Coordinates of C-alpha atoms in Angstrom, one line a residue:
M415 CA 0.0 0.0 0.0
A416 CA 2.7 2.5 0.9
A417 CA 4.7 1.9 -2.3
A418 CA 1.6 2.2 -4.4
L419 CA 0.7 5.5 -2.7
A420 CA 4.2 6.8 -3.2
Y421 CA 4.0 6.1 -6.9
L422 CA 0.9 8.2 -7.0
G423 CA 3.0 11.0 -5.5
L424 CA 5.6 10.5 -8.2
L425 CA 2.9 10.8 -10.8
A426 CA 1.5 13.9 -9.1
A427 CA 5.0 15.5 -9.1
D428 CA 5.5 14.7 -12.8
E429 CA 2.1 16.2 -13.7
D430 CA 2.6 19.4 -11.8
P431 CA 6.2 20.0 -10.9
K432 CA 5.6 23.6 -9.8
Q433 CA 3.2 22.5 -7.1
P434 CA 5.3 20.0 -5.0
A435 CA 3.1 20.3 -1.9
K436 CA 0.6 17.7 -3.1
A437 CA 3.3 15.1 -3.9
E438 CA 5.0 15.8 -0.6
S439 CA 1.8 15.2 1.2
I440 CA 1.3 11.9 -0.5
Y441 CA 4.9 10.8 0.3
R442 CA 4.4 11.7 4.0
Q443 CA 1.2 9.6 4.0
A444 CA 3.1 6.7 2.5
L445 CA 5.8 7.0 5.2
K446 CA 3.1 7.0 7.9
I447 CA 2.0 3.6 6.6
D448 CA 5.5 2.3 6.2
P449 CA 8.5 4.4 7.5
T450 CA 10.8 2.3 5.3
C451 CA 9.0 3.0 2.0
S452 CA 11.9 3.4 -0.4
E453 CA 9.7 5.0 -3.1
A454 CA 8.5 7.7 -0.7
H455 CA 12.1 8.5 0.3
V456 CA 13.0 8.8 -3.4
G457 CA 10.0 11.1 -4.0
L458 CA 11.1 13.4 -1.2
A459 CA 14.7 13.3 -2.4
R460 CA 13.5 14.5 -5.9
L461 CA 11.6 17.3 -4.3
H462 CA 14.7 18.3 -2.3
T463 CA 16.8 18.2 -5.4
N464 CA 14.4 20.4 -7.3
A465 CA 14.6 22.9 -4.5
N466 CA 18.4 22.8 -4.5
R467 CA 18.5 21.2 -1.0
R468 CA 21.2 18.7 -2.0
A469 CA 22.2 17.5 1.5
D470 CA 18.5 16.7 2.3
A471 CA 18.2 14.9 -1.0
L472 CA 21.2 12.8 -0.3
R473 CA 19.8 11.9 3.1
E474 CA 16.5 10.8 1.6
Y475 CA 18.1 8.7 -1.1
Q476 CA 20.3 7.0 1.4
L477 CA 17.3 6.3 3.6
G478 CA 15.6 4.8 0.6
V479 CA 18.5 2.4 -0.1
E480 CA 19.2 1.5 3.5
A481 CA 15.5 0.6 4.0
H482 CA 15.6 -1.9 1.2
L483 CA 19.0 -2.8 -0.3
D484 CA 17.4 -4.5 -3.3
N485 CA 15.1 -1.7 -4.3
A486 CA 16.2 -1.0 -7.9
L487 CA 14.5 2.5 -8.0
A488 CA 16.3 3.8 -4.9
C489 CA 19.6 2.3 -5.9
H490 CA 19.4 3.7 -9.4
E491 CA 18.5 7.2 -8.3
L492 CA 21.1 7.3 -5.5
G493 CA 23.7 6.1 -8.0
V494 CA 22.8 8.8 -10.5
F495 CA 22.7 11.5 -7.8
L496 CA 26.1 10.6 -6.5
F497 CA 27.6 10.6 -10.0
L498 CA 26.1 13.9 -11.0
E499 CA 26.6 15.9 -7.8
N500 CA 29.8 17.6 -6.9
F501 CA 30.1 16.1 -3.4
A502 CA 33.5 15.3 -2.0
P503 CA 32.8 11.6 -1.8
T504 CA 33.1 10.0 1.6
A505 CA 34.0 6.3 2.1
A506 CA 30.3 5.7 2.9
M507 CA 29.3 7.3 -0.3
W508 CA 31.6 5.1 -2.3
Q509 CA 30.2 2.1 -0.6
D510 CA 26.7 3.3 -1.4
E511 CA 27.7 3.5 -5.1
I512 CA 29.1 0.0 -5.0
R513 CA 26.0 -1.4 -3.3
C514 CA 23.7 0.4 -5.8
G515 CA 25.7 -0.8 -8.8
Q516 CA 25.6 -4.4 -7.5
T517 CA 21.9 -4.2 -7.0
L518 CA 21.2 -2.8 -10.4
T519 CA 23.4 -5.3 -12.3
R520 CA 21.8 -8.1 -10.3
H521 CA 18.3 -7.0 -11.4
N522 CA 19.5 -6.3 -14.9
P523 CA 22.8 -7.9 -16.0
D524 CA 22.7 -5.7 -19.2
D525 CA 22.6 -2.3 -17.3
R526 CA 25.6 -0.9 -19.0
P527 CA 25.8 2.4 -17.1
A528 CA 25.7 0.5 -13.8
H529 CA 28.5 -1.8 -14.9
H530 CA 30.5 1.2 -16.0
A531 CA 30.0 3.1 -12.8
L532 CA 31.0 0.0 -10.7
A533 CA 34.1 -0.3 -12.8
Q534 CA 35.1 3.2 -12.1
V535 CA 34.6 2.9 -8.3
Y536 CA 36.5 -0.4 -8.2
E537 CA 39.3 1.2 -10.1
H538 CA 39.3 4.2 -7.6
F539 CA 39.9 1.7 -4.8
G540 CA 42.6 -0.2 -6.7
R541 CA 40.4 -3.3 -7.0
W542 CA 41.8 -4.1 -10.5
A543 CA 40.3 -7.5 -11.1
E544 CA 36.8 -6.4 -10.2
A545 CA 37.2 -3.3 -12.3
E546 CA 38.4 -5.4 -15.2
H547 CA 35.3 -7.6 -14.9
E548 CA 32.9 -4.7 -14.9
Y549 CA 34.7 -3.0 -17.9
R550 CA 34.4 -6.3 -19.7
E551 CA 30.7 -6.3 -19.1
V552 CA 30.4 -2.9 -20.7
V553 CA 32.2 -4.3 -23.8
R554 CA 30.0 -7.4 -23.7
I555 CA 26.8 -5.3 -23.7
G556 CA 28.1 -3.0 -26.4
Q557 CA 26.9 0.3 -27.6
T558 CA 23.2 1.2 -26.9
D559 CA 20.9 3.7 -28.3
E560 CA 19.9 4.9 -24.9
D561 CA 23.4 5.5 -23.6
S562 CA 26.0 7.2 -25.8
D563 CA 28.0 8.8 -23.0
V564 CA 30.6 6.1 -23.2
W565 CA 31.9 4.8 -26.6
V566 CA 32.4 1.2 -26.1
Y567 CA 35.6 0.9 -28.2
T568 CA 37.4 3.1 -25.6
V569 CA 36.6 0.6 -22.9
H570 CA 39.0 -1.8 -24.5
N571 CA 41.6 0.7 -23.2
D572 CA 40.2 0.5 -19.7
V573 CA 40.3 -3.3 -19.7
A574 CA 43.9 -3.2 -20.9
R575 CA 44.8 -0.7 -18.2
M576 CA 43.3 -3.0 -15.5
L577 CA 45.2 -6.0 -17.0
E578 CA 48.5 -4.0 -16.9
R579 CA 47.9 -3.3 -13.2
Q580 CA 47.6 -7.1 -12.7
R581 CA 50.8 -7.7 -14.9
R582 CA 48.8 -9.7 -17.3
Y583 CA 50.6 -8.2 -20.3
P584 CA 49.7 -10.6 -23.1
E585 CA 46.0 -10.1 -22.4
A586 CA 46.5 -6.3 -22.2
I587 CA 48.1 -6.4 -25.6
R588 CA 45.1 -8.2 -27.0
E589 CA 42.8 -5.5 -25.6
Y590 CA 44.8 -2.8 -27.2
E591 CA 44.7 -4.7 -30.5
A592 CA 40.9 -5.0 -30.1
L593 CA 40.7 -1.2 -29.7
I594 CA 42.7 -0.7 -32.9
A595 CA 40.4 -3.1 -34.8
S596 CA 37.3 -1.4 -33.4
E597 CA 35.1 1.1 -35.3
G598 CA 35.6 4.6 -34.0
P599 CA 39.1 5.2 -32.6
G600 CA 41.0 8.2 -34.0
E601 CA 44.6 8.3 -35.2
E602 CA 45.8 9.5 -31.8
E603 CA 44.0 6.7 -29.9
I604 CA 45.4 4.1 -32.3
A605 CA 48.9 5.5 -32.0
Q606 CA 48.7 5.4 -28.2
A607 CA 47.5 1.8 -28.2
K608 CA 50.3 0.8 -30.6
A609 CA 52.8 2.5 -28.3
R610 CA 51.5 0.6 -25.3
I611 CA 51.7 -2.7 -27.2
E612 CA 55.4 -2.1 -28.0
A613 CA 56.1 -1.1 -24.4
L614 CA 54.4 -4.3 -23.1
K615 CA 56.2 -6.5 -25.5
S616 CA 59.4 -5.2 -24.1
A617 CA 58.1 -5.7 -20.5
K618 CA 57.4 -9.4 -21.0

């Protein structure tokens, strides 16, 4: 009941974004029914974001995720919020990003943006093998019409870098070769990949 009511609030907010009071009232009613309603916390977070109350929005998104770790809506919205906002990320925020990415990819193994975000977080923490796996998932899924922010051919370079970190040089060379053979790379990118191949051949 609480989630269904919260969705009515989300619809009300979409229909009349300049009048947030109605939607907020619905979210508050949903939270009275169930204080852990993730959808209601997401709705409140959206209202805070629209009013430029970023800290309040972050708190509501986090409450939505903490209430139900497998809630895809809350995980997706928190992940996007953390990615877009200019927060100085804390260790807890990084862990939230990992948890959200894991939830989203579990619900939808072909969620390319979630795999890519996970890869970047793992790389940030020096978790090279996990980052490699997630970058490979991006390559597996390939280019999508919905998401053109990342050109997949460039991810061969990311996979290669992670392999280099693990001193798996022959595999890294194959990834650089895959980049060169892909559609899209420019002359400079090809030249850089060839230079890395030669350097890794000397390192073997």
